[in-house]
């Protein structure tokens, strides 16, 4: 395990990429939990409305997140292959 920590493509590199994503997802989860706690203090109707509103928000945002992730695949591929002239069209069409 110690050999994999500092090697190319090892645990350190993996955590450098994954940790910001983990923290971002955790912050969304904590925010939703705290919002629902506050809504439960306000009224049960507001708390009941939070779930469908959150699902509608997620559905709307997922379209844009999916498009960005789709384009990210091509941008990473072109950057790795040093085909920088292809990055702009991939982002624009994404």
PDB file of C-alpha atoms in Angstrom:
ATOM      1  CA  UNK A   1       0.000   0.000   0.000  1.00  0.00           C
ATOM      2  CA  UNK A   2       2.862   2.392   0.754  1.00  0.00           C
ATOM      3  CA  UNK A   3       4.247   1.929  -2.761  1.00  0.00           C
ATOM      4  CA  UNK A   4       0.956   2.902  -4.336  1.00  0.00           C
ATOM      5  CA  UNK A   5       0.635   6.098  -2.318  1.00  0.00           C
ATOM      6  CA  UNK A   6       3.291   8.127  -4.125  1.00  0.00           C
ATOM      7  CA  UNK A   7       3.412   6.310  -7.468  1.00  0.00           C
ATOM      8  CA  UNK A   8       2.097   7.810 -10.676  1.00  0.00           C
ATOM      9  CA  UNK A   9      -1.638   7.210 -10.727  1.00  0.00           C
ATOM     10  CA  UNK A  10      -1.476   6.276  -7.045  1.00  0.00           C
ATOM     11  CA  UNK A  11      -3.596   7.105  -4.045  1.00  0.00           C
ATOM     12  CA  UNK A  12      -2.256  10.651  -3.639  1.00  0.00           C
ATOM     13  CA  UNK A  13      -3.144  11.549  -7.215  1.00  0.00           C
ATOM     14  CA  UNK A  14      -6.528   9.869  -6.878  1.00  0.00           C
ATOM     15  CA  UNK A  15      -7.343  11.819  -3.709  1.00  0.00           C
ATOM     16  CA  UNK A  16      -6.244  15.042  -5.361  1.00  0.00           C
ATOM     17  CA  UNK A  17      -8.950  14.519  -7.958  1.00  0.00           C
ATOM     18  CA  UNK A  18     -11.611  12.867  -5.812  1.00  0.00           C
ATOM     19  CA  UNK A  19     -11.449  14.953  -2.639  1.00  0.00           C
ATOM     20  CA  UNK A  20     -12.933  18.159  -4.125  1.00  0.00           C
ATOM     21  CA  UNK A  21     -15.777  16.119  -5.615  1.00  0.00           C
ATOM     22  CA  UNK A  22     -16.398  14.367  -2.302  1.00  0.00           C
ATOM     23  CA  UNK A  23     -16.441  17.672  -0.410  1.00  0.00           C
ATOM     24  CA  UNK A  24     -18.770  19.245  -2.966  1.00  0.00           C
ATOM     25  CA  UNK A  25     -21.258  16.388  -2.719  1.00  0.00           C
ATOM     26  CA  UNK A  26     -21.023  16.376   1.074  1.00  0.00           C
ATOM     27  CA  UNK A  27     -21.726  20.108   1.223  1.00  0.00           C
ATOM     28  CA  UNK A  28     -24.888  19.641  -0.872  1.00  0.00           C
ATOM     29  CA  UNK A  29     -26.060  16.857   1.440  1.00  0.00           C
ATOM     30  CA  UNK A  30     -25.401  18.910   4.559  1.00  0.00           C
ATOM     31  CA  UNK A  31     -27.163  21.923   3.046  1.00  0.00           C
ATOM     32  CA  UNK A  32     -30.271  19.881   2.222  1.00  0.00           C
ATOM     33  CA  UNK A  33     -30.323  18.389   5.717  1.00  0.00           C
ATOM     34  CA  UNK A  34     -30.024  21.790   7.417  1.00  0.00           C
ATOM     35  CA  UNK A  35     -32.668  23.275   5.109  1.00  0.00           C
ATOM     36  CA  UNK A  36     -35.091  20.525   6.053  1.00  0.00           C
ATOM     37  CA  UNK A  37     -34.387  20.993   9.765  1.00  0.00           C
ATOM     38  CA  UNK A  38     -35.221  24.695   9.451  1.00  0.00           C
ATOM     39  CA  UNK A  39     -38.334  23.911   7.422  1.00  0.00           C
ATOM     40  CA  UNK A  40     -39.505  21.418  10.047  1.00  0.00           C
ATOM     41  CA  UNK A  41     -39.395  24.236  12.606  1.00  0.00           C
ATOM     42  CA  UNK A  42     -41.451  26.452  10.289  1.00  0.00           C
ATOM     43  CA  UNK A  43     -44.265  24.114   9.198  1.00  0.00           C
ATOM     44  CA  UNK A  44     -44.953  20.546   8.146  1.00  0.00           C
ATOM     45  CA  UNK A  45     -46.339  21.767   4.813  1.00  0.00           C
ATOM     46  CA  UNK A  46     -43.064  23.504   4.003  1.00  0.00           C
ATOM     47  CA  UNK A  47     -41.165  20.367   4.959  1.00  0.00           C
ATOM     48  CA  UNK A  48     -43.441  18.252   2.758  1.00  0.00           C
ATOM     49  CA  UNK A  49     -42.837  20.604  -0.182  1.00  0.00           C
ATOM     50  CA  UNK A  50     -39.056  20.405   0.178  1.00  0.00           C
ATOM     51  CA  UNK A  51     -38.701  16.901  -1.264  1.00  0.00           C
ATOM     52  CA  UNK A  52     -40.533  17.473  -4.584  1.00  0.00           C
ATOM     53  CA  UNK A  53     -38.845  20.859  -4.957  1.00  0.00           C
ATOM     54  CA  UNK A  54     -35.451  19.260  -4.370  1.00  0.00           C
ATOM     55  CA  UNK A  55     -36.214  16.559  -6.925  1.00  0.00           C
ATOM     56  CA  UNK A  56     -37.302  19.164  -9.489  1.00  0.00           C
ATOM     57  CA  UNK A  57     -34.122  21.139  -8.824  1.00  0.00           C
ATOM     58  CA  UNK A  58     -31.981  18.021  -9.243  1.00  0.00           C
ATOM     59  CA  UNK A  59     -33.757  17.116 -12.500  1.00  0.00           C
ATOM     60  CA  UNK A  60     -33.188  20.605 -13.912  1.00  0.00           C
ATOM     61  CA  UNK A  61     -29.547  20.805 -12.817  1.00  0.00           C
ATOM     62  CA  UNK A  62     -28.775  17.259 -14.024  1.00  0.00           C
ATOM     63  CA  UNK A  63     -29.251  18.305 -17.639  1.00  0.00           C
ATOM     64  CA  UNK A  64     -26.491  20.894 -17.388  1.00  0.00           C
ATOM     65  CA  UNK A  65     -24.235  18.759 -15.200  1.00  0.00           C
ATOM     66  CA  UNK A  66     -24.557  15.827 -17.607  1.00  0.00           C
ATOM     67  CA  UNK A  67     -23.723  18.024 -20.573  1.00  0.00           C
ATOM     68  CA  UNK A  68     -20.664  19.426 -18.800  1.00  0.00           C
ATOM     69  CA  UNK A  69     -19.469  15.955 -17.805  1.00  0.00           C
ATOM     70  CA  UNK A  70     -19.983  14.712 -21.354  1.00  0.00           C
ATOM     71  CA  UNK A  71     -17.894  17.565 -22.751  1.00  0.00           C
ATOM     72  CA  UNK A  72     -15.290  17.051 -20.011  1.00  0.00           C
ATOM     73  CA  UNK A  73     -14.540  13.576 -21.376  1.00  0.00           C
ATOM     74  CA  UNK A  74     -13.633  14.952 -24.779  1.00  0.00           C
ATOM     75  CA  UNK A  75     -11.701  17.909 -23.394  1.00  0.00           C
ATOM     76  CA  UNK A  76      -9.587  15.597 -21.223  1.00  0.00           C
ATOM     77  CA  UNK A  77      -8.958  13.275 -24.158  1.00  0.00           C
ATOM     78  CA  UNK A  78      -7.903  16.112 -26.456  1.00  0.00           C
ATOM     79  CA  UNK A  79      -5.736  17.749 -23.790  1.00  0.00           C
ATOM     80  CA  UNK A  80      -3.975  14.445 -23.115  1.00  0.00           C
ATOM     81  CA  UNK A  81      -3.383  13.875 -26.818  1.00  0.00           C
ATOM     82  CA  UNK A  82      -2.105  17.470 -27.200  1.00  0.00           C
ATOM     83  CA  UNK A  83      -4.811  18.198 -29.784  1.00  0.00           C
ATOM     84  CA  UNK A  84      -5.557  21.624 -28.361  1.00  0.00           C
ATOM     85  CA  UNK A  85      -7.328  22.857 -31.489  1.00  0.00           C
ATOM     86  CA  UNK A  86     -10.095  20.310 -30.821  1.00  0.00           C
ATOM     87  CA  UNK A  87     -10.785  21.510 -27.251  1.00  0.00           C
ATOM     88  CA  UNK A  88     -12.695  24.650 -28.266  1.00  0.00           C
ATOM     89  CA  UNK A  89     -15.161  22.864 -30.559  1.00  0.00           C
ATOM     90  CA  UNK A  90     -15.763  20.164 -27.931  1.00  0.00           C
ATOM     91  CA  UNK A  91     -16.613  22.780 -25.316  1.00  0.00           C
ATOM     92  CA  UNK A  92     -18.748  24.800 -27.711  1.00  0.00           C
ATOM     93  CA  UNK A  93     -20.762  21.785 -28.876  1.00  0.00           C
ATOM     94  CA  UNK A  94     -20.970  20.330 -25.345  1.00  0.00           C
TER      95      UNK A  94
END
